[in-house]
Short mmCIF file of C-alpha atoms (C1' of nucleotides) in Angstrom, two decimals:
data_model
loop_
_atom_site.label_atom_id
_atom_site.label_comp_id
_atom_site.label_asym_id
_atom_site.label_seq_id
_atom_site.Cartn_x
_atom_site.Cartn_y
_atom_site.Cartn_z
CA MET F 15 0.18 -0.07 0.07
CA ALA F 16 1.27 3.33 -0.72
CA ALA F 17 2.39 4.98 2.54
CA ASN F 18 -0.28 7.75 4.03
CA SER F 19 1.29 10.81 3.18
CA ARG F 20 -1.73 13.03 5.17
CA LEU F 21 0.44 13.45 8.50
CA THR F 22 3.20 14.97 6.35
CA ILE F 23 1.03 17.35 4.57
CA ALA F 24 -0.39 18.66 7.72
CA THR F 25 2.57 19.09 8.91
CA HIS F 26 4.18 20.51 6.37
CA VAL F 27 1.25 22.97 6.24
CA LEU F 28 1.61 24.07 10.14
CA ALA F 29 5.31 24.35 10.23
CA TRP F 30 4.49 26.76 6.64
CA LEU F 31 2.02 29.03 8.70
CA ALA F 32 4.76 28.39 12.22
CA LEU F 33 7.23 30.28 9.67
CA ALA F 34 5.12 33.01 8.04
CA GLN F 35 4.09 33.97 11.52
CA ARG F 36 7.25 34.44 12.64
CA ARG F 37 8.00 36.39 10.07
CA GLY F 38 5.04 38.51 10.44
CA GLN F 39 2.78 37.47 7.86
CA GLU F 40 -0.70 36.70 9.78
CA VAL F 41 -2.47 34.82 7.47
CA LEU F 42 -1.77 32.65 4.43
CA THR F 43 -4.39 31.64 1.57
CA SER F 44 -4.50 27.71 0.86
CA ASP F 45 -2.72 28.92 -2.72
CA GLN F 46 0.56 30.00 -0.77
CA VAL F 47 0.68 26.93 0.81
CA ALA F 48 0.20 24.78 -1.57
CA ALA F 49 3.21 26.39 -3.60
CA SER F 50 5.10 25.53 -0.85
CA VAL F 51 3.87 21.95 -0.48
CA ASN F 52 3.96 21.70 -4.57
CA THR F 53 0.54 20.87 -4.90
CA ASN F 54 -3.37 21.08 -5.50
CA PRO F 55 -4.83 24.05 -3.12
CA VAL F 56 -7.84 21.35 -2.88
CA ILE F 57 -5.92 18.94 -0.93
CA ILE F 58 -4.50 21.90 1.17
CA ARG F 59 -7.90 23.22 2.07
CA ARG F 60 -9.11 19.33 2.75
CA SER F 61 -6.24 19.11 5.07
CA LEU F 62 -6.37 22.38 6.74
CA GLY F 63 -10.30 21.80 7.37
CA ASP F 64 -8.90 18.62 9.11
CA LEU F 65 -6.98 20.84 11.50
CA ARG F 66 -9.10 23.65 11.97
CA ARG F 67 -11.76 20.97 12.87
CA ALA F 68 -9.02 19.79 15.45
CA GLY F 69 -8.89 23.15 16.68
CA LEU F 70 -5.15 23.60 15.40
CA VAL F 71 -5.53 26.86 12.88
CA GLU F 72 -8.30 29.15 12.12
CA VAL F 73 -9.73 30.83 8.59
CA ARG F 74 -10.61 34.34 8.20
CA HIS F 75 -13.09 34.60 5.10
CA GLY F 76 -13.77 37.39 2.81
CA ALA F 77 -11.16 39.48 1.30
CA GLY F 78 -7.81 39.37 3.04
CA ALA F 79 -8.88 35.78 4.06
CA GLY F 80 -6.13 33.19 4.80
CA TRP F 81 -4.78 30.60 7.50
CA SER F 82 -3.23 30.72 10.84
CA LEU F 83 -2.00 28.71 13.41
CA ALA F 84 -4.71 28.71 16.37
CA ARG F 85 -2.13 27.85 19.17
CA PRO F 86 1.73 28.39 19.65
CA PRO F 87 3.91 25.85 17.30
CA GLU F 88 5.72 24.80 20.51
CA GLU F 89 2.28 23.28 21.95
CA ILE F 90 1.04 21.43 18.96
CA THR F 91 2.34 18.03 18.96
CA LEU F 92 2.22 15.30 15.51
CA LEU F 93 0.33 13.58 17.77
CA GLU F 94 -2.70 16.01 17.84
CA VAL F 95 -1.60 16.30 13.82
CA TYR F 96 -2.09 12.77 13.72
CA ASP F 97 -5.82 12.33 15.29
CA ALA F 98 -6.59 15.40 13.19
CA VAL F 99 -6.20 13.81 9.96
CA GLY F 100 -7.72 10.83 11.03
CA SER F 101 -5.04 8.08 9.84
CA GLU F 102 -6.02 4.30 9.63
CA PRO F 103 -4.41 2.21 12.47
CA PRO F 104 -1.31 0.81 11.32
CA PHE F 105 -2.32 -3.06 11.60
CA GLY F 106 -5.49 -4.21 10.83
CA LEU F 107 -7.58 -7.39 11.71
CA HIS F 108 -8.93 -10.06 9.53
CA ARG F 109 -11.16 -8.90 7.00
CA THR F 110 -13.34 -11.50 7.04
CA GLU F 111 -14.43 -13.43 10.51
CA PRO F 112 -11.99 -15.90 11.10
CA ASN F 113 -13.61 -19.46 11.64
CA LEU F 114 -15.10 -19.22 15.33
CA GLU F 115 -14.85 -23.34 15.35
CA CYS F 116 -10.68 -23.27 15.23
CA PRO F 117 -9.54 -22.23 19.21
CA VAL F 118 -7.20 -20.01 17.50
CA GLY F 119 -9.60 -18.24 15.37
CA ARG F 120 -11.99 -17.83 18.05
CA GLY F 121 -9.93 -16.33 20.44
CA ILE F 122 -6.97 -14.28 18.33
CA ARG F 123 -8.69 -11.07 17.85
CA PRO F 124 -8.93 -9.94 21.48
CA ALA F 125 -5.25 -11.18 21.75
CA LEU F 126 -3.84 -9.26 19.12
CA SER F 127 -6.23 -6.03 19.78
CA GLU F 128 -4.25 -6.09 23.13
CA ALA F 129 -0.60 -6.32 21.65
CA TYR F 130 -1.50 -3.86 18.91
CA GLY F 131 -3.29 -1.40 21.31
CA ARG F 132 0.51 -1.86 23.34
CA VAL F 133 2.11 -0.76 19.99
CA GLU F 134 0.02 1.99 19.30
CA ARG F 135 0.14 3.45 22.66
CA ALA F 136 3.64 3.52 22.38
CA MET F 137 3.87 4.99 19.07
CA ARG F 138 1.46 7.71 20.17
CA ARG F 139 3.47 7.91 23.12
CA GLU F 140 6.76 9.05 20.81
CA LEU F 141 4.62 11.13 18.80
CA THR F 142 3.78 13.72 21.73
CA GLU F 143 7.93 14.14 21.86
CA THR F 144 7.78 16.18 18.61
CA SER F 145 5.98 19.46 18.49
CA ILE F 146 5.43 21.93 15.33
CA ALA F 147 8.35 23.97 16.46
CA ASP F 148 10.55 21.16 16.67
CA VAL F 149 9.67 20.33 13.23
CA LEU F 150 10.57 23.56 12.05
CA ARG F 151 13.61 24.16 14.08
CA GLU F 152 15.35 20.71 12.30
CA THR F 153 13.62 22.14 9.31
CA LEU F 154 15.49 25.13 8.75
CA VAL F 155 18.83 24.17 9.84
CA ASN F 156 18.86 21.39 6.62
CA MET B 17 -6.97 3.33 3.18
CA ALA B 18 -7.82 0.06 4.61
CA ALA B 19 -5.71 -0.78 7.38
CA ASN B 20 -3.24 -3.77 6.45
CA SER B 21 -4.28 -7.00 7.86
CA ARG B 22 -0.69 -9.37 6.75
CA LEU B 23 0.64 -8.62 10.38
CA THR B 24 -2.72 -10.22 11.24
CA ILE B 25 -2.83 -12.59 9.04
CA ALA B 26 0.78 -14.23 9.48
CA THR B 27 0.08 -14.25 13.26
CA HIS B 28 -2.93 -16.17 13.10
CA VAL B 29 -0.80 -18.51 10.78
CA LEU B 30 2.19 -19.40 13.27
CA ALA B 31 -0.18 -19.38 16.10
CA TRP B 32 -2.21 -21.98 14.82
CA LEU B 33 0.94 -23.70 13.67
CA ALA B 34 2.14 -23.38 17.38
CA LEU B 35 -0.99 -25.36 18.73
CA ALA B 36 -1.01 -27.83 16.56
CA GLN B 37 2.73 -28.52 17.08
CA ARG B 38 1.67 -29.09 20.85
CA ARG B 39 -1.11 -31.15 20.11
CA GLY B 40 1.44 -33.50 18.30
CA GLN B 41 0.42 -32.68 14.84
CA GLU B 42 3.37 -32.53 12.87
CA VAL B 43 2.97 -30.33 9.96
CA LEU B 44 -0.37 -28.33 8.57
CA THR B 45 -1.09 -27.72 4.75
CA SER B 46 -2.12 -24.29 3.58
CA ASP B 47 -5.92 -26.23 3.10
CA GLN B 48 -5.87 -26.72 6.84
CA VAL B 49 -4.52 -23.33 7.45
CA ALA B 50 -6.93 -21.35 5.42
CA ALA B 51 -9.66 -23.14 6.99
CA SER B 52 -9.09 -21.71 10.35
CA VAL B 53 -8.17 -18.24 8.86
CA ASN B 54 -11.35 -18.60 6.72
CA THR B 55 -9.91 -17.32 3.82
CA ASN B 56 -8.35 -18.72 0.45
CA PRO B 57 -5.63 -20.95 0.27
CA VAL B 58 -3.36 -18.93 -1.59
CA ILE B 59 -3.53 -15.79 0.87
CA ILE B 60 -2.08 -18.69 3.47
CA ARG B 61 0.41 -19.62 0.82
CA ARG B 62 1.61 -16.41 -0.16
CA SER B 63 1.86 -15.27 4.07
CA LEU B 64 3.64 -18.76 4.72
CA GLY B 65 6.09 -18.19 1.28
CA ASP B 66 7.28 -14.28 3.64
CA LEU B 67 7.63 -16.45 6.81
CA ARG B 68 9.49 -18.90 5.02
CA ARG B 69 12.12 -16.63 3.27
CA ALA B 70 12.37 -15.13 6.99
CA GLY B 71 12.97 -18.78 8.33
CA LEU B 72 10.26 -18.41 10.62
CA VAL B 73 8.59 -21.55 9.21
CA GLU B 74 9.95 -24.83 7.27
CA VAL B 75 7.69 -26.54 4.34
CA ARG B 76 7.90 -30.19 3.29
CA HIS B 77 7.27 -31.28 0.20
CA GLY B 78 5.52 -34.24 -1.83
CA ALA B 79 3.15 -36.76 -0.14
CA GLY B 80 2.30 -36.08 3.62
CA ALA B 81 3.27 -32.31 3.09
CA GLY B 82 2.72 -29.06 5.45
CA TRP B 83 4.32 -26.49 7.00
CA SER B 84 5.63 -26.13 10.54
CA LEU B 85 7.40 -23.61 12.48
CA ALA B 86 11.60 -23.52 12.30
CA ARG B 87 11.83 -22.09 15.51
CA PRO B 88 9.97 -22.42 19.03
CA PRO B 89 7.00 -20.00 19.44
CA GLU B 90 8.72 -18.19 22.44
CA GLU B 91 11.60 -17.19 20.34
CA ILE B 92 9.70 -15.80 17.57
CA THR B 93 8.65 -12.07 18.27
CA LEU B 94 5.93 -9.70 16.18
CA LEU B 95 8.72 -7.79 15.16
CA GLU B 96 9.99 -10.56 13.23
CA VAL B 97 6.70 -10.86 11.74
CA TYR B 98 6.45 -7.66 10.79
CA ASP B 99 9.54 -7.29 8.63
CA ALA B 100 9.00 -10.80 7.43
CA VAL B 101 5.69 -9.61 5.31
CA GLY B 102 7.09 -6.32 4.69
CA SER B 103 4.73 -3.88 5.51
CA GLU B 104 4.90 -0.21 4.43
CA PRO B 105 5.91 2.20 7.41
CA PRO B 106 3.12 3.77 8.78
CA PHE B 107 4.24 7.34 7.49
CA GLY B 108 5.03 8.37 4.15
CA LEU B 109 6.67 11.14 2.88
CA HIS B 110 5.86 13.58 0.15
CA ARG B 111 4.42 11.67 -3.02
CA THR B 112 5.65 14.53 -4.94
CA GLU B 113 8.76 16.68 -4.41
CA PRO B 114 7.99 19.73 -2.63
CA ASN B 115 8.83 23.22 -3.62
CA LEU B 116 13.01 23.50 -3.03
CA GLU B 117 12.98 27.59 -2.97
CA CYS B 118 10.69 27.31 -0.08
CA PRO B 119 12.63 27.07 3.15
CA VAL B 120 9.86 24.68 4.67
CA GLY B 121 10.24 22.72 1.45
CA ARG B 122 13.40 22.59 1.24
CA GLY B 123 14.40 21.00 5.02
CA ILE B 124 10.95 19.65 6.08
CA ARG B 125 12.05 15.80 4.39
CA PRO B 126 15.35 15.44 6.68
CA ALA B 127 13.75 16.76 9.54
CA LEU B 128 10.38 14.39 9.27
CA SER B 129 12.75 11.23 8.66
CA GLU B 130 14.09 11.87 11.89
CA ALA B 131 10.78 11.97 14.31
CA TYR B 132 8.96 9.34 12.14
CA GLY B 133 12.41 7.18 12.38
CA ARG B 134 12.17 7.82 16.47
CA VAL B 135 8.56 6.97 16.14
CA GLU B 136 9.05 3.76 14.09
CA ARG B 137 11.74 2.39 16.47
CA ALA B 138 9.07 2.86 19.50
CA MET B 139 6.94 0.86 17.65
CA ARG B 140 9.45 -1.56 17.11
CA ARG B 141 10.91 -1.89 20.64
CA GLU B 142 7.07 -2.84 21.51
CA LEU B 143 6.74 -5.32 18.93
CA THR B 144 9.84 -7.37 20.54
CA GLU B 145 8.02 -7.45 23.51
CA THR B 146 5.25 -10.18 22.12
CA SER B 147 5.86 -13.60 21.03
CA ILE B 148 4.09 -15.80 19.12
CA ALA B 149 3.68 -17.97 22.38
CA ASP B 150 2.33 -15.14 24.21
CA VAL B 151 -0.20 -14.68 21.42
CA LEU B 152 -1.40 -18.02 21.66
CA ARG B 153 -1.59 -18.12 25.65
CA GLU B 154 -3.93 -14.91 25.09
CA THR B 155 -5.72 -16.38 22.25
CA LEU B 156 -7.15 -19.88 24.48
CA VAL B 157 -7.91 -17.86 27.74
CA ASN B 158 -10.43 -16.08 25.56
"C1'" DC U 25 5.36 -43.22 -11.63
"C1'" DT U 26 1.41 -41.25 -8.97
"C1'" DT U 27 -0.14 -38.82 -5.92
"C1'" DT U 28 -0.22 -34.58 -2.82
"C1'" DC U 29 0.48 -30.15 -2.04
"C1'" DT U 30 3.42 -26.60 -3.13
"C1'" DG U 31 4.36 -21.77 -5.36
"C1'" DT U 32 3.50 -18.54 -8.76
"C1'" DA U 33 1.23 -16.23 -12.29
"C1'" DA U 34 -2.82 -13.90 -13.68
"C1'" DC U 35 -6.41 -11.76 -13.36
"C1'" DA U 36 -10.96 -9.15 -11.50
"C1'" DG U 37 -13.29 -6.38 -7.96
"C1'" DA U 38 -12.93 -3.42 -4.04
"C1'" DT U 39 -10.86 0.31 -1.59
"C1'" DT U 40 -8.29 4.12 -1.47
"C1'" DC U 41 -5.66 8.26 -2.16
"C1'" DT U 42 -4.17 12.33 -5.07
"C1'" DG U 43 -5.20 15.23 -8.04
"C1'" DT U 44 -8.58 18.52 -10.68
"C1'" DT U 45 -12.40 21.23 -12.29
"C1'" DA U 46 -16.69 23.22 -10.78
"C1'" DC U 47 -19.28 25.69 -8.30
"C1'" DA U 48 -21.93 27.92 -4.25
"C1'" DG U 49 -20.80 30.50 0.15
"C1'" DC U 50 -18.79 33.92 3.07
"C1'" DT U 51 -17.17 38.32 4.15
"C1'" DG U 52 -14.22 42.04 4.08
"C1'" DT U 53 -13.74 46.68 1.21
"C1'" DC U 54 -15.39 50.07 -1.90
"C1'" DG Z 21 -25.56 46.87 -1.18
"C1'" DA Z 22 -22.56 45.11 -5.05
"C1'" DC Z 23 -18.12 43.26 -5.78
"C1'" DA Z 24 -14.10 40.40 -5.40
"C1'" DG Z 25 -11.25 37.12 -3.07
"C1'" DC Z 26 -11.03 32.84 -1.26
"C1'" DT Z 27 -12.91 29.46 1.07
"C1'" DG Z 28 -15.97 24.48 1.66
"C1'" DT Z 29 -17.00 21.14 -0.81
"C1'" DA Z 30 -18.73 18.15 -4.17
"C1'" DA Z 31 -18.10 14.88 -8.23
"C1'" DC Z 32 -15.15 12.49 -11.14
"C1'" DA Z 33 -10.52 9.95 -12.92
"C1'" DG Z 34 -6.59 7.70 -13.04
"C1'" DA Z 35 -3.08 4.95 -10.24
"C1'" DA Z 36 -1.78 1.97 -6.81
"C1'" DT Z 37 -3.10 -1.55 -3.72
"C1'" DC Z 38 -5.03 -5.43 -1.68
"C1'" DT Z 39 -8.17 -9.50 -1.14
"C1'" DG Z 40 -9.47 -13.30 -3.38
"C1'" DT Z 41 -9.68 -16.67 -7.08
"C1'" DT Z 42 -8.77 -19.62 -11.02
"C1'" DA Z 43 -4.90 -22.63 -13.23
"C1'" DC Z 44 -1.12 -24.56 -13.73
"C1'" DA Z 45 3.95 -26.35 -13.39
"C1'" DG Z 46 6.79 -28.50 -10.29
"C1'" DA Z 47 8.75 -30.87 -5.76
"C1'" DA Z 48 9.04 -34.77 -3.76
"C1'" DA Z 49 7.73 -38.61 -0.12
"C1'" DG Z 50 6.27 -43.11 -0.91
#
DNA sequence: CTTTCTGTAACAGATTCTGTTACAGCTGTC
DNA sequence: GACAGCTGTAACAGAATCTGTTACAGAAAG
């Protein structure tokens, strides 16, 4: 499967908004953001819509419209972005129900759910450790 | 995207082989495994092929053919299974190259690679903590 | 040599993601 | 209040991937 790039796009958008803000530019339009990400403005608006619903960005309508961060970039973690974009969990259970007459088929789904839950918690814990400000700092040294 | 169920299928297969072995059944055919997972035998053979290439199972040909674990189930971790089935990493970078004339576009890929690397390492560390024997034990109490 | 099952190719259907066009709706400014 | 600028979202196309299925050549035990 093609890896999911939604977290990447959303993080790119937020980092760019953070930098623009630091440079004194209050808002950016989806066209301006799209120019940095090098994709279609609608893709950016979809991503920004996710981020707005999660309370991470604000939008201004009318003339001079555009987007800005709703919170300081130091306080926005990658976990919030991850949840905002609504990615699928990394592992899925069986698509078709296993044979419930087999002892393994009967009990494996709760067993795997627990194991997968531990892995996802470890992943989420690590996503908490990086903020948009961290990403921006790392970005600008490269 | 539909979550990837390859790790689930492979783990199911290994747990079933482990239980059969404990019950004195030396080998299982792909048809027998498919009956427990409730899917097509070719799906199982594809999964078993991955596991064989990783050295986790052995195959016997000819009459009375079938599959068996190559190592004790206590020593097979979910990380090995995860690597064997060759899943995509959970996060992908941009599909199209970002705008390199933008400071964010220029530096964000290495920055994100590092952050994603930390997350994947946390995930892999946690996958090491569960073995096929653990999964089978949890499965049988349910 | 026969039988049994593996290994893999080829293909169909479903699903998902990105990218694109199009257009209605909101809101400052004049 | 009309206009202009940008958002929000629907609709659709193309590419990619995954599961499931059929088919068949190949290996090896007896």
